[in-house]
Coordinates of C-alpha atoms in Angstrom, one line a residue:
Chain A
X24 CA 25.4 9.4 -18.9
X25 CA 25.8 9.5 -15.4
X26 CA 28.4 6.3 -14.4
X27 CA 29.5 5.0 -10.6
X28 CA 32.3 2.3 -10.6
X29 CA 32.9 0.4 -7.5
X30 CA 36.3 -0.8 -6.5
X31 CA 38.7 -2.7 -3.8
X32 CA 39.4 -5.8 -2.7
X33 CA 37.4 -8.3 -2.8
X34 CA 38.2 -10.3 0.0
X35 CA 39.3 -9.4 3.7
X36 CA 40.3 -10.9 6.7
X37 CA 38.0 -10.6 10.0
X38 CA 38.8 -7.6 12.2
X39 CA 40.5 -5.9 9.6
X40 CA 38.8 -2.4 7.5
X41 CA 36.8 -2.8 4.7
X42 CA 37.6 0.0 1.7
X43 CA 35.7 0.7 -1.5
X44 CA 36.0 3.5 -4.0
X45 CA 33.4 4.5 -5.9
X46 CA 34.7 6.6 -8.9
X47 CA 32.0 8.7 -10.5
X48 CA 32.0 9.8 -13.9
X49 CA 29.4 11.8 -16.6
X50 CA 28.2 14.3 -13.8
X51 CA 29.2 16.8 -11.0
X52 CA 30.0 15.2 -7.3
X53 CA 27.7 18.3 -6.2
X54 CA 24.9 15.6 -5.3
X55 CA 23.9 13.7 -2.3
X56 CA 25.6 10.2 -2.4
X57 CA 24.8 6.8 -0.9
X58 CA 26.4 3.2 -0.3
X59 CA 24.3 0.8 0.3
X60 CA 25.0 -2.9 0.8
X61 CA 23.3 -6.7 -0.3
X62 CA 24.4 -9.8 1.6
X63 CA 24.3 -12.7 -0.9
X64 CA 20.5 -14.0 -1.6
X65 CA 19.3 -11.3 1.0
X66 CA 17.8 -7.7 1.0
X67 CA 19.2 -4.4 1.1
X68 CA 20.7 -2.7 3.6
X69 CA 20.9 1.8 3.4
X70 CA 24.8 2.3 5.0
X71 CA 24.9 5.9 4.8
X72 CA 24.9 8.9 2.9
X73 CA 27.4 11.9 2.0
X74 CA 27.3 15.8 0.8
X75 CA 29.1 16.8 -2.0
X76 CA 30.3 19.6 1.1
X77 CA 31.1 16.8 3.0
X78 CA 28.0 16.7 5.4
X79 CA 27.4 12.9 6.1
X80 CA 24.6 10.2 8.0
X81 CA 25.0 6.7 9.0
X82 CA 22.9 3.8 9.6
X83 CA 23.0 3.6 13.5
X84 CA 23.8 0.0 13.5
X85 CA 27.1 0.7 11.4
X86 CA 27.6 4.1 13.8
X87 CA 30.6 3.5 15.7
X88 CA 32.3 1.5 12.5
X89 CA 31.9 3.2 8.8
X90 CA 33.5 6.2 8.0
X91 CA 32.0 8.1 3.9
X92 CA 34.6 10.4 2.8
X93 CA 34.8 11.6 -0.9
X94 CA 37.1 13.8 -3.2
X95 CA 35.8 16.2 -5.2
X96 CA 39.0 16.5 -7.4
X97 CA 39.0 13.3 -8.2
X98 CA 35.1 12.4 -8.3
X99 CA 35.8 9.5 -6.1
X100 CA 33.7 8.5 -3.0
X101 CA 35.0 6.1 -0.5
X102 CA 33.6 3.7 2.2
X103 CA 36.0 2.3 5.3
X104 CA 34.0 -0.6 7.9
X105 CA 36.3 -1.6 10.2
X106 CA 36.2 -4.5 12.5
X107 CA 34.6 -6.5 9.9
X108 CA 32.9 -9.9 10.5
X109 CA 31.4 -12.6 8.3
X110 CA 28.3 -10.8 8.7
X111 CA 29.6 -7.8 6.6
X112 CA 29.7 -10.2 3.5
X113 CA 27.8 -8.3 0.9
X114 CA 27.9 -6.5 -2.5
X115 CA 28.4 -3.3 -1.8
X116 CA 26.5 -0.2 -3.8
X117 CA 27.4 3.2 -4.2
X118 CA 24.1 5.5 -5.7
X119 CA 23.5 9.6 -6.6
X120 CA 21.3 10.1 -4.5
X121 CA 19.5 12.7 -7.4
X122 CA 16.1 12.2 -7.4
X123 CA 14.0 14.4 -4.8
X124 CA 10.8 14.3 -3.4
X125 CA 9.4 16.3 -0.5
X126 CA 13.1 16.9 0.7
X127 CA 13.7 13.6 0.3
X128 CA 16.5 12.2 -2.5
X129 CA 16.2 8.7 -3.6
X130 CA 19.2 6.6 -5.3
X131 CA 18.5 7.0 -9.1
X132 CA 22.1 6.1 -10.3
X133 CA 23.8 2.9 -9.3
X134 CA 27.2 1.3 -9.7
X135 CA 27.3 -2.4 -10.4
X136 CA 28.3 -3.3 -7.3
X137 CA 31.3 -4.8 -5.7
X138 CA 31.5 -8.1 -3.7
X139 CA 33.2 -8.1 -0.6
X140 CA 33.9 -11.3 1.3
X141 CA 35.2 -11.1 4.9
X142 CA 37.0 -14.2 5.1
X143 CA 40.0 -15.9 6.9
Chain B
X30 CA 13.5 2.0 12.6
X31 CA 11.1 1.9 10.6
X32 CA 9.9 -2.1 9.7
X33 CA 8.6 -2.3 6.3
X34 CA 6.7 -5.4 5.4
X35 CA 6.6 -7.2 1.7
X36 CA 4.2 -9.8 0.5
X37 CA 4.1 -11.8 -0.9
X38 CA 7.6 -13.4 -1.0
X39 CA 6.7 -14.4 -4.6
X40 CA 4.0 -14.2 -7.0
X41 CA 3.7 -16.5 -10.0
X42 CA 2.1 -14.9 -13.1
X43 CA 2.0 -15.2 -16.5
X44 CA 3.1 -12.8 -19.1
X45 CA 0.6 -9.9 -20.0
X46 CA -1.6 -10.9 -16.4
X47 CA -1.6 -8.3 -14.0
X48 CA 1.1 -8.2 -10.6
X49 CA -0.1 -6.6 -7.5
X50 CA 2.8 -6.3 -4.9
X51 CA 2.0 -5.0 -1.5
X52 CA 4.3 -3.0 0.9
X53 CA 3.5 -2.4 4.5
X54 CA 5.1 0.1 6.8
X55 CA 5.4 0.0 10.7
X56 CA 4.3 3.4 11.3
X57 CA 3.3 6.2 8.9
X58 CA 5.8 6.6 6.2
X59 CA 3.3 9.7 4.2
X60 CA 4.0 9.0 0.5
X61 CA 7.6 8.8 1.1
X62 CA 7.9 5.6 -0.2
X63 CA 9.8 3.9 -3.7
X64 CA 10.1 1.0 -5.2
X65 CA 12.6 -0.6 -7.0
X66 CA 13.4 -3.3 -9.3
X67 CA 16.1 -5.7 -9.4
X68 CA 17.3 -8.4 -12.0
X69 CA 19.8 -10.9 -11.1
X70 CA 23.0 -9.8 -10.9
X71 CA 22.4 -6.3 -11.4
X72 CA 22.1 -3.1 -9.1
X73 CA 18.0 -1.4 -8.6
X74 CA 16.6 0.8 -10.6
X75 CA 14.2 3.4 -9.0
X76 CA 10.4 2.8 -10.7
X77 CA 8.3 5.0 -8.1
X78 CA 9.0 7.5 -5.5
X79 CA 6.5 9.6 -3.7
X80 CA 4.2 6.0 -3.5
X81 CA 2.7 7.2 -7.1
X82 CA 5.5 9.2 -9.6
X83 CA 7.3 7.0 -12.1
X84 CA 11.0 7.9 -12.3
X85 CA 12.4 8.5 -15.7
X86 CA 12.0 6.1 -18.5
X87 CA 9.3 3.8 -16.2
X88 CA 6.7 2.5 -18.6
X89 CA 3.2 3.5 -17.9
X90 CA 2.7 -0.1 -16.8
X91 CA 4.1 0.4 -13.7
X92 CA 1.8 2.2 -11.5
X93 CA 1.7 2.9 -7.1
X94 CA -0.7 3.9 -4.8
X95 CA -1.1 4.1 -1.0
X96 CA 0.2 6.2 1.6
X97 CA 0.2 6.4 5.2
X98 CA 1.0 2.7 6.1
X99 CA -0.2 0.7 3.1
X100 CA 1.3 0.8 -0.4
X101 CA 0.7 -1.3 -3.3
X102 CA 3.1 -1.2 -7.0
X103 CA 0.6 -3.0 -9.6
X104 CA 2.4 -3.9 -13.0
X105 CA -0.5 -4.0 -15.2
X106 CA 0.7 -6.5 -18.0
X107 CA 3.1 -8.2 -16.9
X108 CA 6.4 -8.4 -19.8
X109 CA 9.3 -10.7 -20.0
X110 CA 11.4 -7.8 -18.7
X111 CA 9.5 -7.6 -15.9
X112 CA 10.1 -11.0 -14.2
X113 CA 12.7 -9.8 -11.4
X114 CA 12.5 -8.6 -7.6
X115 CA 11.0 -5.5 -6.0
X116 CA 12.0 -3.9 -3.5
X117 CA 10.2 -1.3 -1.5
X118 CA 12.2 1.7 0.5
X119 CA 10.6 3.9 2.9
X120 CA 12.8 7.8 2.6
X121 CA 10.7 8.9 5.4
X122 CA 12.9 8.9 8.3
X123 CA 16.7 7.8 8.8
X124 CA 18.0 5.2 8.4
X125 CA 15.9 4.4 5.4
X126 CA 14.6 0.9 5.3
X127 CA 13.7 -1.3 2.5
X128 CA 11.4 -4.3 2.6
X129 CA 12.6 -7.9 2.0
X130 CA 11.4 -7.9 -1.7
X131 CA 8.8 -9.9 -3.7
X132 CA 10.3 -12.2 -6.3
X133 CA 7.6 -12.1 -9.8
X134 CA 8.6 -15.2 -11.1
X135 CA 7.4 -16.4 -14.3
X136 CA 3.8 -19.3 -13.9

């Protein structure tokens, strides 16, 4: 059974980096993988995707502040947003990205989430 | 970016009626389009992707159609386990979009 645990802290300060791990268990990293993020009582937001070979894509609007790294001996993934602002209050997903249609690979395995408060 | 369009915010039924949700995109997504569903306090779960495939373990009740621009999940009986918020995602293009959900709430 395929298992994605999120993890870090759960509050930082404005203008300092956001970091998440997402520790993967009960499969091979050799998938697409995706964070994705929930502001409180809101919708979802897609903040980028990376290859098991390291190949990555970003949501434009996070461009020039998110950085998706993983390692594959460890079957951890991990998610830096610097400069944060209130704004980047969310709950913050990692997903397989390991269902595929026409090319395309949708998030099929999800971790619970982690809260992360950007707060003074 | 691609603008997709839920409605309506909420839709009151009562168990074993039928839910239509509706899903509009801002230009031609194809049938690259999911949905998923979401309880309180937990993550999504994929129910549909390519407008009309059920990922695994969806009960038949859950059913999509459209493509193109206009997409519709229909829940055909509505359950107890069913009461929760969709969410659909266009995979067309980058960065993938999802629209602001439709609450099914219990009449």
């Amino acid at each position: 059974q395929v298992q994605l645990q999120e993890s870090g802290p759960g509050l930082v300060k404005p203008s300092e980096t956001l970091s998440l791990t997402c520790t993967v268990s009960g499969d091979s990293i050799s998938h697409y993988w995706g964070w994705i993020r929930q502001p409180p009582g809101k919708g979802l937001e897609w903040i980028g995707w990376i290859y098991y070979s390291g190949t990555t894509k970003y949501n434009p609007s996070l461009l020039s502040r998110v950085t998706l790294s993983l390692d594959s001996s460890k079957n951890k993934l991990s998610l830096k947003l610097t400069s944060v602002t209130a704004a980047d209050t969310a709950v913050y997903y990692c997903a397989r990205l390991g269902t595929e249609h026409s090319g395309r690979y949708l998030a099929d395995y999800w971790g619970q989430g982690a809260l992360v408060t950007v707060s003074s | 970016e691609i603008v997709m369009t839920q409605s309506p915010a909420t839709l009151s039924v009562s168990p074993g009626e039928r839910a239509t949700l509706s899903c509009r995109a801002s230009q031609s997504v194809s049938s690259n389009l999911a949905w998923y569903q979401q309880k309180p306090g937990q993550a999504p779960r994929l129910l549909i992707y390519g407008a009309a495939t059920r990922a695994t373990g969806v009960p038949p009740r859950f059913s999509g159609s459209g493509s193109g621009t206009e997409f519709t999940l229909t829940i055909s009986s509505l359950q107890s386990e069913d009461f929760a918020v969709y969410y659909c995602q266009q995979c067309d293009i980058w960065p993938r979009t999802f629209g602001q959900g439709t609450k099914v709430e219990i009449k």
